[in-house]
C-alpha atoms as a PDB file:
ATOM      1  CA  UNK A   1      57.198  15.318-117.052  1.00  0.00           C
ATOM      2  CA  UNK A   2      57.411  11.659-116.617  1.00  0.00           C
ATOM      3  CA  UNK A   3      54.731   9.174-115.443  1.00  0.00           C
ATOM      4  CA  UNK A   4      55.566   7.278-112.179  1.00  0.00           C
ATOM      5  CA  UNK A   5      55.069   4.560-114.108  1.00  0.00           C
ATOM      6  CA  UNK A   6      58.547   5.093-115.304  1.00  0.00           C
ATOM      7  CA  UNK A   7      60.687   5.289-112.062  1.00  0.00           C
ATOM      8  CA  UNK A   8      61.383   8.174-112.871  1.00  0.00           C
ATOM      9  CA  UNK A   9      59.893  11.327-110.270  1.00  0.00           C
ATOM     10  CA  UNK A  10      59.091  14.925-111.324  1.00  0.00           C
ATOM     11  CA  UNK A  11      60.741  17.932-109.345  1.00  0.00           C
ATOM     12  CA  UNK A  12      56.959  18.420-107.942  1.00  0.00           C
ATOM     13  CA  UNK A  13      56.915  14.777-106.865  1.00  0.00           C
ATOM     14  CA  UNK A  14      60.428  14.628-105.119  1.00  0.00           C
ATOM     15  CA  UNK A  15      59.397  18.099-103.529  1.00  0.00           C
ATOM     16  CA  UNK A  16      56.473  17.044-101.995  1.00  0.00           C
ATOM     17  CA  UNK A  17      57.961  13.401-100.895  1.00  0.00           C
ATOM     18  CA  UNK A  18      61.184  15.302 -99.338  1.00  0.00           C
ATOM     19  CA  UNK A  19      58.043  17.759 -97.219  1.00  0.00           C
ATOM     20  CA  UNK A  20      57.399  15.935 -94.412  1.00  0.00           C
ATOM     21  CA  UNK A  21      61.503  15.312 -94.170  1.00  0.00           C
ATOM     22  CA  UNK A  22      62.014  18.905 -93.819  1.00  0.00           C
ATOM     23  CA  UNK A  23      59.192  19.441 -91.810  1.00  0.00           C
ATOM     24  CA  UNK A  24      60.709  17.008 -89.118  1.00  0.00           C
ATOM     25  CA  UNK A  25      64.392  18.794 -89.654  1.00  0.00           C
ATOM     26  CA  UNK A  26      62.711  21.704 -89.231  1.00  0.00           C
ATOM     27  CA  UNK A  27      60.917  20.575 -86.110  1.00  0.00           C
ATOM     28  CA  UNK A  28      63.593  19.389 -84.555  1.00  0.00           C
ATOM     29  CA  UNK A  29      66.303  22.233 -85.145  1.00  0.00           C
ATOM     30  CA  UNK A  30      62.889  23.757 -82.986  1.00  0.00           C
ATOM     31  CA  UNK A  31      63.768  21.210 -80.214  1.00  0.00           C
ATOM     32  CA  UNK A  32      67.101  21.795 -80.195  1.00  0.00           C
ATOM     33  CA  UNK A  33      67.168  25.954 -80.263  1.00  0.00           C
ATOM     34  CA  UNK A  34      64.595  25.340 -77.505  1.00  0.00           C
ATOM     35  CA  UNK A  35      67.287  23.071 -75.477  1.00  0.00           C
ATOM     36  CA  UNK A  36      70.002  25.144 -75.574  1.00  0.00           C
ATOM     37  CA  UNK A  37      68.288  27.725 -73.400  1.00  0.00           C
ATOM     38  CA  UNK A  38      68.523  24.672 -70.564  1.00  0.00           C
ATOM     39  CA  UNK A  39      72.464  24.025 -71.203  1.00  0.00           C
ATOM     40  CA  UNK A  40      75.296  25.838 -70.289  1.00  0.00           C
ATOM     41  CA  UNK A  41      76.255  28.766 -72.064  1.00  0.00           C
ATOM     42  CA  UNK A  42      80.169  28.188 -72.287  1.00  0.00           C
ATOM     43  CA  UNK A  43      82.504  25.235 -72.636  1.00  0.00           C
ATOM     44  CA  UNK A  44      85.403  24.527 -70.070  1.00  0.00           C
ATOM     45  CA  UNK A  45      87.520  26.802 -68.413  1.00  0.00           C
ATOM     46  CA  UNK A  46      90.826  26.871 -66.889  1.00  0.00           C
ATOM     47  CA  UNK A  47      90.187  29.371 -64.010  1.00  0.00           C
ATOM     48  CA  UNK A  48      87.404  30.007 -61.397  1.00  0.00           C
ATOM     49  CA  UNK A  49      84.613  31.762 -63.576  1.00  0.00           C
ATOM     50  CA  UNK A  50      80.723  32.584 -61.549  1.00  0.00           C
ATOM     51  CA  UNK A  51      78.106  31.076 -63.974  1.00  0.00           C
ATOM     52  CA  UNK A  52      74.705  30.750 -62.686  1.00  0.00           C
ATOM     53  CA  UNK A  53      73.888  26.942 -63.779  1.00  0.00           C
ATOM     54  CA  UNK A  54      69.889  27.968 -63.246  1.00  0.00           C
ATOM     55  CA  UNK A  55      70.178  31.058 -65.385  1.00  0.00           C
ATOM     56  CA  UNK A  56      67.071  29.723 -67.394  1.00  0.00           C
ATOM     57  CA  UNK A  57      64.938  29.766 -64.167  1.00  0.00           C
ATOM     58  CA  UNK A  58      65.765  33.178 -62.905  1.00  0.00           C
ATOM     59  CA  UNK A  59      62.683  34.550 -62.985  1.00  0.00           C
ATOM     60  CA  UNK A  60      61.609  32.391 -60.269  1.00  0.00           C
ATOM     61  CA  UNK A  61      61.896  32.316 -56.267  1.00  0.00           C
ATOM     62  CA  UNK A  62      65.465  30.525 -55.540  1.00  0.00           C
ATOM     63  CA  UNK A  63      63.697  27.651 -53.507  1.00  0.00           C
ATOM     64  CA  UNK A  64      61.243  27.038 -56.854  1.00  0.00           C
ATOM     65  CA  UNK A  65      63.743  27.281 -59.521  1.00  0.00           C
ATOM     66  CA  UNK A  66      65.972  24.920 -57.541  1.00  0.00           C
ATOM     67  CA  UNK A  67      63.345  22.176 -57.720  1.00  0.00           C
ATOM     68  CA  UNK A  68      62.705  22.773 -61.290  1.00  0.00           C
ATOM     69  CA  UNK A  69      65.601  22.777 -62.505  1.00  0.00           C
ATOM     70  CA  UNK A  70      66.411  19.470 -60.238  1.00  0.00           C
ATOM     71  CA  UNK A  71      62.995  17.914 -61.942  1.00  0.00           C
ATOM     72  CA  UNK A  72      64.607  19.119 -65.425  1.00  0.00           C
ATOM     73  CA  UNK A  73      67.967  17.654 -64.982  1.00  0.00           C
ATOM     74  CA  UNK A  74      67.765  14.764 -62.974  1.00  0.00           C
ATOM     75  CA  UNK A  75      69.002  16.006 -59.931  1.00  0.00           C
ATOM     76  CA  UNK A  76      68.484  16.552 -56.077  1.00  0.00           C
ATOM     77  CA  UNK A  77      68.130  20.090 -55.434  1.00  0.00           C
ATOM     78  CA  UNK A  78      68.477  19.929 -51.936  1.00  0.00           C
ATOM     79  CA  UNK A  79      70.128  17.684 -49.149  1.00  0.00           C
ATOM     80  CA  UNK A  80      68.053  14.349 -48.485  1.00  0.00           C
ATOM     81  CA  UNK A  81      65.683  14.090 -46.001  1.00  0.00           C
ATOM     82  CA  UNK A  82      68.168  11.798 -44.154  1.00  0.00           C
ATOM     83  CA  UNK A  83      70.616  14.533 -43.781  1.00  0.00           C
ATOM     84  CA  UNK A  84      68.593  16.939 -42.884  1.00  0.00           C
ATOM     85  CA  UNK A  85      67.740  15.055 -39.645  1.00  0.00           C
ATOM     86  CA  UNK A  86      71.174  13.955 -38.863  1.00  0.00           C
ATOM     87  CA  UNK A  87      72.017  18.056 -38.821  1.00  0.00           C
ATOM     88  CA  UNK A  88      68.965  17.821 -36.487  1.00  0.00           C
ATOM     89  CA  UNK A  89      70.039  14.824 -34.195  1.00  0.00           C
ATOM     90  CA  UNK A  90      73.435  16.138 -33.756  1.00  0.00           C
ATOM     91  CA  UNK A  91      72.040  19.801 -32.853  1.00  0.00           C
ATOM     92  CA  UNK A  92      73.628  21.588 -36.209  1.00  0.00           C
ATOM     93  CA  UNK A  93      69.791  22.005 -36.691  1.00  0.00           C
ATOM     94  CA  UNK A  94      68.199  23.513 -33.481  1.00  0.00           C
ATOM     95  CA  UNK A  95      64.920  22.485 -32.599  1.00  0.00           C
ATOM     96  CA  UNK A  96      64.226  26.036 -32.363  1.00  0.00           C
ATOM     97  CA  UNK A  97      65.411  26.553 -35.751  1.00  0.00           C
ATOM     98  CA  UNK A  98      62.534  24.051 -36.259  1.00  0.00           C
ATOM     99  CA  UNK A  99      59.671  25.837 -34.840  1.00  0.00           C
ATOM    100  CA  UNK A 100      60.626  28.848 -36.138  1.00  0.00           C
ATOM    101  CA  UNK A 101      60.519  27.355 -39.982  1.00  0.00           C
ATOM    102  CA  UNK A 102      57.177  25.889 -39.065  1.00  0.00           C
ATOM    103  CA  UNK A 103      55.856  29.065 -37.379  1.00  0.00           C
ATOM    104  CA  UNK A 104      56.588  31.090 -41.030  1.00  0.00           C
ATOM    105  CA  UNK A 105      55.212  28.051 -43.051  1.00  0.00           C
ATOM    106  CA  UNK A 106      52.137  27.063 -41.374  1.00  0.00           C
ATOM    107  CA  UNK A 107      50.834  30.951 -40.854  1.00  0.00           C
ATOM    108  CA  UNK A 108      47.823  30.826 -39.639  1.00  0.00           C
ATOM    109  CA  UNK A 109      47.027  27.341 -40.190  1.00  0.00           C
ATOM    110  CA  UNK A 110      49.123  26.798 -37.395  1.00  0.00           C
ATOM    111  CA  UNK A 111      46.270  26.395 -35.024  1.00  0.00           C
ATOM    112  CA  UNK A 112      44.079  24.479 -36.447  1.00  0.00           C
ATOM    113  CA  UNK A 113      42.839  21.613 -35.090  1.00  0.00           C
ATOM    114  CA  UNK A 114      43.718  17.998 -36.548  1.00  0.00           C
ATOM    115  CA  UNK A 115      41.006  15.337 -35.763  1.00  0.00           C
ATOM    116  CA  UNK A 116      42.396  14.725 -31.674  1.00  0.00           C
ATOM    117  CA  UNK A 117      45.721  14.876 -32.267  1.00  0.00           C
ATOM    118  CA  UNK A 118      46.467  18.878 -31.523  1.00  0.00           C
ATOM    119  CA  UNK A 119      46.966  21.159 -33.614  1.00  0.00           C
ATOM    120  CA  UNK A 120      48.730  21.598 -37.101  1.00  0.00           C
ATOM    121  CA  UNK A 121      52.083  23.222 -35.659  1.00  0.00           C
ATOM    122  CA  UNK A 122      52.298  20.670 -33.102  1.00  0.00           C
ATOM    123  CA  UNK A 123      51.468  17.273 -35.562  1.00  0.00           C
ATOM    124  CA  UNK A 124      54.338  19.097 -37.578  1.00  0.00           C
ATOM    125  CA  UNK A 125      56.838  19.226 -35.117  1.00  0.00           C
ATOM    126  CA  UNK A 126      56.584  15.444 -33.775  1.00  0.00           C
ATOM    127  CA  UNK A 127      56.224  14.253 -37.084  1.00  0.00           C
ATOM    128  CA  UNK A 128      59.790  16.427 -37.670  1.00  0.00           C
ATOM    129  CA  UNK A 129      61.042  14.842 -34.517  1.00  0.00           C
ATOM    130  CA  UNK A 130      59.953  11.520 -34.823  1.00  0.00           C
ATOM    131  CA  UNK A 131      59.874  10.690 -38.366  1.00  0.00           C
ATOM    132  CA  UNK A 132      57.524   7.653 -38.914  1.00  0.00           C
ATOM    133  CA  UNK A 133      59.642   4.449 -40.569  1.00  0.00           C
ATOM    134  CA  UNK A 134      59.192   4.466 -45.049  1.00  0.00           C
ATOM    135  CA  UNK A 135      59.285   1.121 -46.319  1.00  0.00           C
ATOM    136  CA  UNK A 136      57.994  -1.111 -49.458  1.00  0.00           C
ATOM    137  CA  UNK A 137      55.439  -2.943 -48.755  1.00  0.00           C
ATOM    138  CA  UNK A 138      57.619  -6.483 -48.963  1.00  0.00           C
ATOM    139  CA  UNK A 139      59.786  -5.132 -45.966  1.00  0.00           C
ATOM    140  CA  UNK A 140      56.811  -3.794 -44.319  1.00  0.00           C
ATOM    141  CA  UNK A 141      55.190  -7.515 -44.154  1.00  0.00           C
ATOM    142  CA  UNK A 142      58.361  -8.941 -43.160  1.00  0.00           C
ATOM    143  CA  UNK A 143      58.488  -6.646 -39.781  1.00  0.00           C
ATOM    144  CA  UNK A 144      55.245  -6.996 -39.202  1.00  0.00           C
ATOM    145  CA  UNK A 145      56.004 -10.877 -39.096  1.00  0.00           C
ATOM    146  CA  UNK A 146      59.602 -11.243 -37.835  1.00  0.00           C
ATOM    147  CA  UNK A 147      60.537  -8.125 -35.901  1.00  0.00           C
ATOM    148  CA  UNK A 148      59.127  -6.299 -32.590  1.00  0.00           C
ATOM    149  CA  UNK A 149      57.128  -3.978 -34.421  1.00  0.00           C
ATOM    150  CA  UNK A 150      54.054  -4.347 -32.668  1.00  0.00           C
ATOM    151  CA  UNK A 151      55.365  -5.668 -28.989  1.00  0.00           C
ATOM    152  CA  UNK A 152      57.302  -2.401 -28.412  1.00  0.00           C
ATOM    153  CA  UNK A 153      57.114   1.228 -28.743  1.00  0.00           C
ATOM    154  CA  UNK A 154      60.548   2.502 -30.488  1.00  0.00           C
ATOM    155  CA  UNK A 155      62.934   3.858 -27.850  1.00  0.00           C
ATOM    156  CA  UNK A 156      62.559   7.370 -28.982  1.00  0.00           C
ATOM    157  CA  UNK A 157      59.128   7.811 -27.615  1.00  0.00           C
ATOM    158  CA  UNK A 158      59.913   9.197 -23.988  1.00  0.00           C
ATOM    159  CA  UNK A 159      58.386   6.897 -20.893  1.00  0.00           C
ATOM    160  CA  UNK A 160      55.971   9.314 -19.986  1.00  0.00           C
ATOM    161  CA  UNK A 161      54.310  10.023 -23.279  1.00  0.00           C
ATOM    162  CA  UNK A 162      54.613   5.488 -23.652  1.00  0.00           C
ATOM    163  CA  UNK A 163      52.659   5.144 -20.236  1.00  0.00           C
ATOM    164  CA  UNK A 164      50.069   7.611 -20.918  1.00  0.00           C
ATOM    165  CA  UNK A 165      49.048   5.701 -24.146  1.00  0.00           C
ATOM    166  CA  UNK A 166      48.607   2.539 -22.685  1.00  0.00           C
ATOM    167  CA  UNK A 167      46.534   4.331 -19.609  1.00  0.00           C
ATOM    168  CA  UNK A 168      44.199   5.727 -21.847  1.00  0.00           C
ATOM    169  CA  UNK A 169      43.518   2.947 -23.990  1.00  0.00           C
ATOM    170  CA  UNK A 170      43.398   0.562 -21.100  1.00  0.00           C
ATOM    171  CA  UNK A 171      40.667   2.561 -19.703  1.00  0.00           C
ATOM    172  CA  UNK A 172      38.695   3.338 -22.955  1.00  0.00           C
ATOM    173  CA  UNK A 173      38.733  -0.727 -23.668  1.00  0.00           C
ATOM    174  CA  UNK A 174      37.594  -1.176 -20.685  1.00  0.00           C
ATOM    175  CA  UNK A 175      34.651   1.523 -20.783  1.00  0.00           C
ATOM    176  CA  UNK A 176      33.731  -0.171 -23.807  1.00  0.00           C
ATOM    177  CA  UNK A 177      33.640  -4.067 -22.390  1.00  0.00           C
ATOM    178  CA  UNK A 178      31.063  -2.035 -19.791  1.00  0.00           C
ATOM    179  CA  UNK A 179      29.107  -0.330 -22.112  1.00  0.00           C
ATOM    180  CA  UNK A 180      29.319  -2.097 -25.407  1.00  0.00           C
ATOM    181  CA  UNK A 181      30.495   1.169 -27.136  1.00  0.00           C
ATOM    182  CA  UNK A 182      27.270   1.144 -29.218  1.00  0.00           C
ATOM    183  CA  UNK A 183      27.110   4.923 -29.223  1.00  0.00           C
ATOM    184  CA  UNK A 184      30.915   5.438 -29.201  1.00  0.00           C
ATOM    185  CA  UNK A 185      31.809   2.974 -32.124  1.00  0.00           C
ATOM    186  CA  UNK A 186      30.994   2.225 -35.860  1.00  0.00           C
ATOM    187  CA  UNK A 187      30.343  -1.056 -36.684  1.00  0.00           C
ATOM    188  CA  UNK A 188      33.893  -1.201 -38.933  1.00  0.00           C
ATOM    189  CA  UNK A 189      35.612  -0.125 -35.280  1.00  0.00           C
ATOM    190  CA  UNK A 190      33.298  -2.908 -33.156  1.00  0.00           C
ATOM    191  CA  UNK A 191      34.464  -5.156 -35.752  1.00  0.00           C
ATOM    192  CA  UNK A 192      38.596  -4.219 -35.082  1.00  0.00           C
ATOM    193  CA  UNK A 193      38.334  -4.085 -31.544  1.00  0.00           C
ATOM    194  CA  UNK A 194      35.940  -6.778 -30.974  1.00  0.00           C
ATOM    195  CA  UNK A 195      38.850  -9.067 -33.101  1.00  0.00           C
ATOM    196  CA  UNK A 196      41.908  -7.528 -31.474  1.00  0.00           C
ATOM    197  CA  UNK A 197      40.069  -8.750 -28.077  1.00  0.00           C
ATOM    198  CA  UNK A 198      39.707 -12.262 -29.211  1.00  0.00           C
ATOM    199  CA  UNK A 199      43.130 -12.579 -30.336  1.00  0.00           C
ATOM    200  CA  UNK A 200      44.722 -11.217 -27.479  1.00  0.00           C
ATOM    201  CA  UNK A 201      42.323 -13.591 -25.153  1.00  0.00           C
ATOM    202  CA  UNK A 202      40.019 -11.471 -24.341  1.00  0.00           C
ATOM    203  CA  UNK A 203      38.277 -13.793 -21.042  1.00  0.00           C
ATOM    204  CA  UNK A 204      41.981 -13.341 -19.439  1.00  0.00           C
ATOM    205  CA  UNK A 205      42.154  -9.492 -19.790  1.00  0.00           C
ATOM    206  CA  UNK A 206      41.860  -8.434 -16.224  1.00  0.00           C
ATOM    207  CA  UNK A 207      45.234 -10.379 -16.118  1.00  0.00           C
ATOM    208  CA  UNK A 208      46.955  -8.862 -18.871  1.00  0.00           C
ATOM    209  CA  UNK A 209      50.516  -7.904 -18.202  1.00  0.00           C
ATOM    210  CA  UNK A 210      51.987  -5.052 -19.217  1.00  0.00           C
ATOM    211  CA  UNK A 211      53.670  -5.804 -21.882  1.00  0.00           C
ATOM    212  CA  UNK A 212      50.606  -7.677 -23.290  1.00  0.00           C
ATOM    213  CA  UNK A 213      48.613  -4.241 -23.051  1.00  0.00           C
ATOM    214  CA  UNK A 214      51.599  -2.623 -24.678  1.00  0.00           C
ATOM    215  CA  UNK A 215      51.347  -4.948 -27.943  1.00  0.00           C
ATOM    216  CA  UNK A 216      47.377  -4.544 -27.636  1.00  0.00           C
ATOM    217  CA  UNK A 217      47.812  -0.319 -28.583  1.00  0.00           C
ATOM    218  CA  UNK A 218      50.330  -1.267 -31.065  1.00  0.00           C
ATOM    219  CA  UNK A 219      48.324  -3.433 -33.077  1.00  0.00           C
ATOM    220  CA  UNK A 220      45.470  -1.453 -32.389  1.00  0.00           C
ATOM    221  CA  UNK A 221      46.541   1.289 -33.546  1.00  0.00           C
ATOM    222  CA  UNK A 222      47.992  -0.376 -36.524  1.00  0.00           C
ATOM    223  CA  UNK A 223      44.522  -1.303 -37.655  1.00  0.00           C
ATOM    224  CA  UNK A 224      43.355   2.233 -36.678  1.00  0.00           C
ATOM    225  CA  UNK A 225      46.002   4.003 -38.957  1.00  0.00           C
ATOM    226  CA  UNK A 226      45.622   0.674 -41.993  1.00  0.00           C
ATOM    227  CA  UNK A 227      41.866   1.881 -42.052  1.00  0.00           C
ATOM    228  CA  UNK A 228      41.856   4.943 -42.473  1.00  0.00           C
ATOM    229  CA  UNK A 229      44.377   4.975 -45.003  1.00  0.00           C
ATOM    230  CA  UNK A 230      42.356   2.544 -46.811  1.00  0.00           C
ATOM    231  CA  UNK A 231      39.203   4.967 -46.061  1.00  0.00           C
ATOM    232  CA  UNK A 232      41.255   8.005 -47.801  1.00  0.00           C
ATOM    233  CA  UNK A 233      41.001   5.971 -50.916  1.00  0.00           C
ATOM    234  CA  UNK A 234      44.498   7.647 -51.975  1.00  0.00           C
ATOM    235  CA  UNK A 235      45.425   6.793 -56.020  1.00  0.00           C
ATOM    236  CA  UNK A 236      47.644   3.569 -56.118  1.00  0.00           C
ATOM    237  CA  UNK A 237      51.386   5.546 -56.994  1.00  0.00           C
ATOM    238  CA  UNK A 238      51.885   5.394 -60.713  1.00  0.00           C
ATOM    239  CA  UNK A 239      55.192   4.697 -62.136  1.00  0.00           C
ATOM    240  CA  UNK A 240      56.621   7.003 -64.473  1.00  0.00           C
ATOM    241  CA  UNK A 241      57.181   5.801 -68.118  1.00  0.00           C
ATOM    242  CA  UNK A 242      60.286   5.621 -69.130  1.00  0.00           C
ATOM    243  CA  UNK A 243      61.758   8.745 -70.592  1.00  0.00           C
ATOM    244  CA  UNK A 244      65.303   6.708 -72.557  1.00  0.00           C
ATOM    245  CA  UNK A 245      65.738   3.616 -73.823  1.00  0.00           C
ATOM    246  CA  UNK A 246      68.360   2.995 -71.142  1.00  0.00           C
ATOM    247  CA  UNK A 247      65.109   3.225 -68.511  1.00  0.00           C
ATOM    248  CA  UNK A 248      62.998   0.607 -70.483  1.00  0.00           C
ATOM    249  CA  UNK A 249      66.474  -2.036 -71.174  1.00  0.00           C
ATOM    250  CA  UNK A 250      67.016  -1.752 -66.855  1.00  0.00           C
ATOM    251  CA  UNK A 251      63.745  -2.490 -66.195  1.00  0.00           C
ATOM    252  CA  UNK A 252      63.781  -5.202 -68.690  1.00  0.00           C
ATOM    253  CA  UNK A 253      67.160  -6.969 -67.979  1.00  0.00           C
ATOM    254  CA  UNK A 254      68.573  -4.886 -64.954  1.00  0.00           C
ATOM    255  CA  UNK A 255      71.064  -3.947 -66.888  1.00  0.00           C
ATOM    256  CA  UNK A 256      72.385  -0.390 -66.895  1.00  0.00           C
ATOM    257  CA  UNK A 257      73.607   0.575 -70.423  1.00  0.00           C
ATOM    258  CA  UNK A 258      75.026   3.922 -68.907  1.00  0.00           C
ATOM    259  CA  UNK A 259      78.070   2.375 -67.216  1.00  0.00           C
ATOM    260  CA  UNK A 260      79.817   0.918 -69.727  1.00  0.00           C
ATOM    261  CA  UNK A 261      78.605   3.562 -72.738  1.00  0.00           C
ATOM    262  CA  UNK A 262      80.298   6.639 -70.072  1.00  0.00           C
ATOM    263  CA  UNK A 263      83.271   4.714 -69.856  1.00  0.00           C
ATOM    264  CA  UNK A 264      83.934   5.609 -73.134  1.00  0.00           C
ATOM    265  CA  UNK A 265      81.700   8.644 -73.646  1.00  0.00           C
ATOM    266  CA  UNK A 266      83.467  10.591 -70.473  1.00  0.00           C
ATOM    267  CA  UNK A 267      86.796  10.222 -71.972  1.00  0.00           C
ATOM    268  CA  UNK A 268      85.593  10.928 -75.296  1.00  0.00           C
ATOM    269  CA  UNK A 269      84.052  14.689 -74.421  1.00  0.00           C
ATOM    270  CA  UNK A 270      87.029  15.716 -72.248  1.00  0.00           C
ATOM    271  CA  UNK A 271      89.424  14.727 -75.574  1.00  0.00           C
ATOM    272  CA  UNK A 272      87.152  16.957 -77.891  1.00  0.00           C
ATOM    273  CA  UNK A 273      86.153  19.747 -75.528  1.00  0.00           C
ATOM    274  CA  UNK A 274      90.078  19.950 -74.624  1.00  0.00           C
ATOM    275  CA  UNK A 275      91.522  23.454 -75.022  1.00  0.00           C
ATOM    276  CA  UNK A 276      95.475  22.819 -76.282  1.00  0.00           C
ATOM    277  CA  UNK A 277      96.101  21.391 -72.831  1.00  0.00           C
ATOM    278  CA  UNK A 278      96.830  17.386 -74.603  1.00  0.00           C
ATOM    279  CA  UNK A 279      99.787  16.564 -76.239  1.00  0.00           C
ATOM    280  CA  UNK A 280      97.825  15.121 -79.400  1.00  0.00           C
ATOM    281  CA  UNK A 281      94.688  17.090 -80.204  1.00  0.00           C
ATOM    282  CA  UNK A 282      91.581  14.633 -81.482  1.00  0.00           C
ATOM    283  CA  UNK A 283      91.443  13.464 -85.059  1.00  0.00           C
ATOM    284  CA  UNK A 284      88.834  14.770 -87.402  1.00  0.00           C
ATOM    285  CA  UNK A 285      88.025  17.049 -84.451  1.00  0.00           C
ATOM    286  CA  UNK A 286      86.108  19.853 -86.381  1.00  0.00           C
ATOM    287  CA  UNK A 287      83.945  17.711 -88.279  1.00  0.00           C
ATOM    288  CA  UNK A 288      81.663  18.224 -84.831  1.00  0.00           C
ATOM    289  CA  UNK A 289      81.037  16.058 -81.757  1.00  0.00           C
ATOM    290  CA  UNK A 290      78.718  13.575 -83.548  1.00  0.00           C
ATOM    291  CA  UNK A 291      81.045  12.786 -86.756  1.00  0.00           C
END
């Protein structure tokens, strides 16, 4: 046995220097047996073949394993949102296909009683109906500030339902002017209303037009529905970190590495999964994929 000394390193030395290396090989064949359970289980074919692509998620319910399996492969499992409604604006989604989904969902929750607003089945359904507006904050800001937003109710809100809001809050402003709503209101509210009243010119409101009462309620209850989501004191959303090194260089440079490296990559697999269909067969082809 020779001293280190020499440069020279005994079997036992190389052995246990080379351990961790096969630890790690052996880890990862681990990862890779493991992954193979996710991928499918045959390579292309030439005629129409049934192969269950969420085979690995069969013991679940079909409407669980799709979302699973759309988390695990980076995909949507079901039409967007967007489409959804469309099929329900156009009528190839029924309303009563609607309130029979909800019915079966909600149970017996369906009754229950949110804050003022009715109950849970009924929330549901306008919510389904009329689908509030999602936005990032920047575009958010910049309707706030350039568009309408808070002069008009949208269209879809039926002329009934638009005068009956306006009514009522008409009235309750007023009962509060009377009354000072000391009994009615917390300070935080005294505070909204009390500023909403000054900035629509409060000494002038017995000649308010209507429109003017109509942009009242809409900033009103814009505060209304900005403070209590502030009250919720919901988690600031958390963005996920990035699971390639494609994710971290397009967040970095906006650059999407994926284009050009499928370009190739595409052409590539369909050469060296091809079945004796091309004229010239790949070189080197059974040295495996990554050779």
């Amino acid at each position: 046995m020779h001293d280190r000394s020499s440069g020279i390193l005994s079997a036992r030395d190389r052995a246990d220097d080379d351990a961790p290396n096969a630890q790690s090989l052996s880890k990862l064949q681990l990862a890779i047996q493991h992954a193979t359970h996710y991928l499918p289980s045959q390579g292309p074919i030439s005629i129409f073949v049934h192969h269950n692509t969420l085979h690995p998620f069969e013991d679940l319910p079909f409407e669980e394993a799709v979302v699973v399996g759309g988390s695990m492969y980076d995909c949507q499992p079901y039409l967007s949102e967007v489409r959804y409604r469309d099929a329900l604006h156009r009528g190839r989604i029924t309303i009563e296909d609607v309130r029979t989904i909800l019915m079966e969902d909600l149970g017996e929750d369906a009754d229950d009683l949110v804050a003022t607003f009715g109950t849970r089945y009924t929330l549901r359904l306008s919510m389904m109906q009329m689908p509030p507006h999602a936005a990032p904050d920047a575009e958010l800001a910049w309707m706030l500030a350039e568009s309408d937003l808070l002069q008009k109710f949208s269209e879809e809100l039926p002329a009934q339902r638009r005068e009956q809001l306006i009514s009522h809050t008409r009235q309750w402003v007023m009962r509060h002017r009377m009354d000072n709503g000391s009994a009615e209101l917390s300070p935080d509210d005294q505070r909204i209303l009390r500023d909403l009243l000054q900035k629509f010119g409060e000494r002038h409101i017995e000649t308010w037009s209507a429109a003017k009462w109509e942009s009242f309620v809409l900033s009103l209850l814009w505060q209304v529905c900005h403070r209590g989501v502030k009250a919720a004191g919901l988690a600031p959303p958390t963005e996920p970190n990035p699971l390639r090194h494609r994710d971290v260089l397009l967040a970095a440079t906006g650059i999407d590495v994926d284009q050009p490296v499928n370009e190739v990559l595409i052409r590539f697999c369909g050469v060296f999964l091809d079945q004796g269909f091309a004229g010239l067969s790949l070189p080197h082809r059974e040295a495996g994929f990554a050779a």
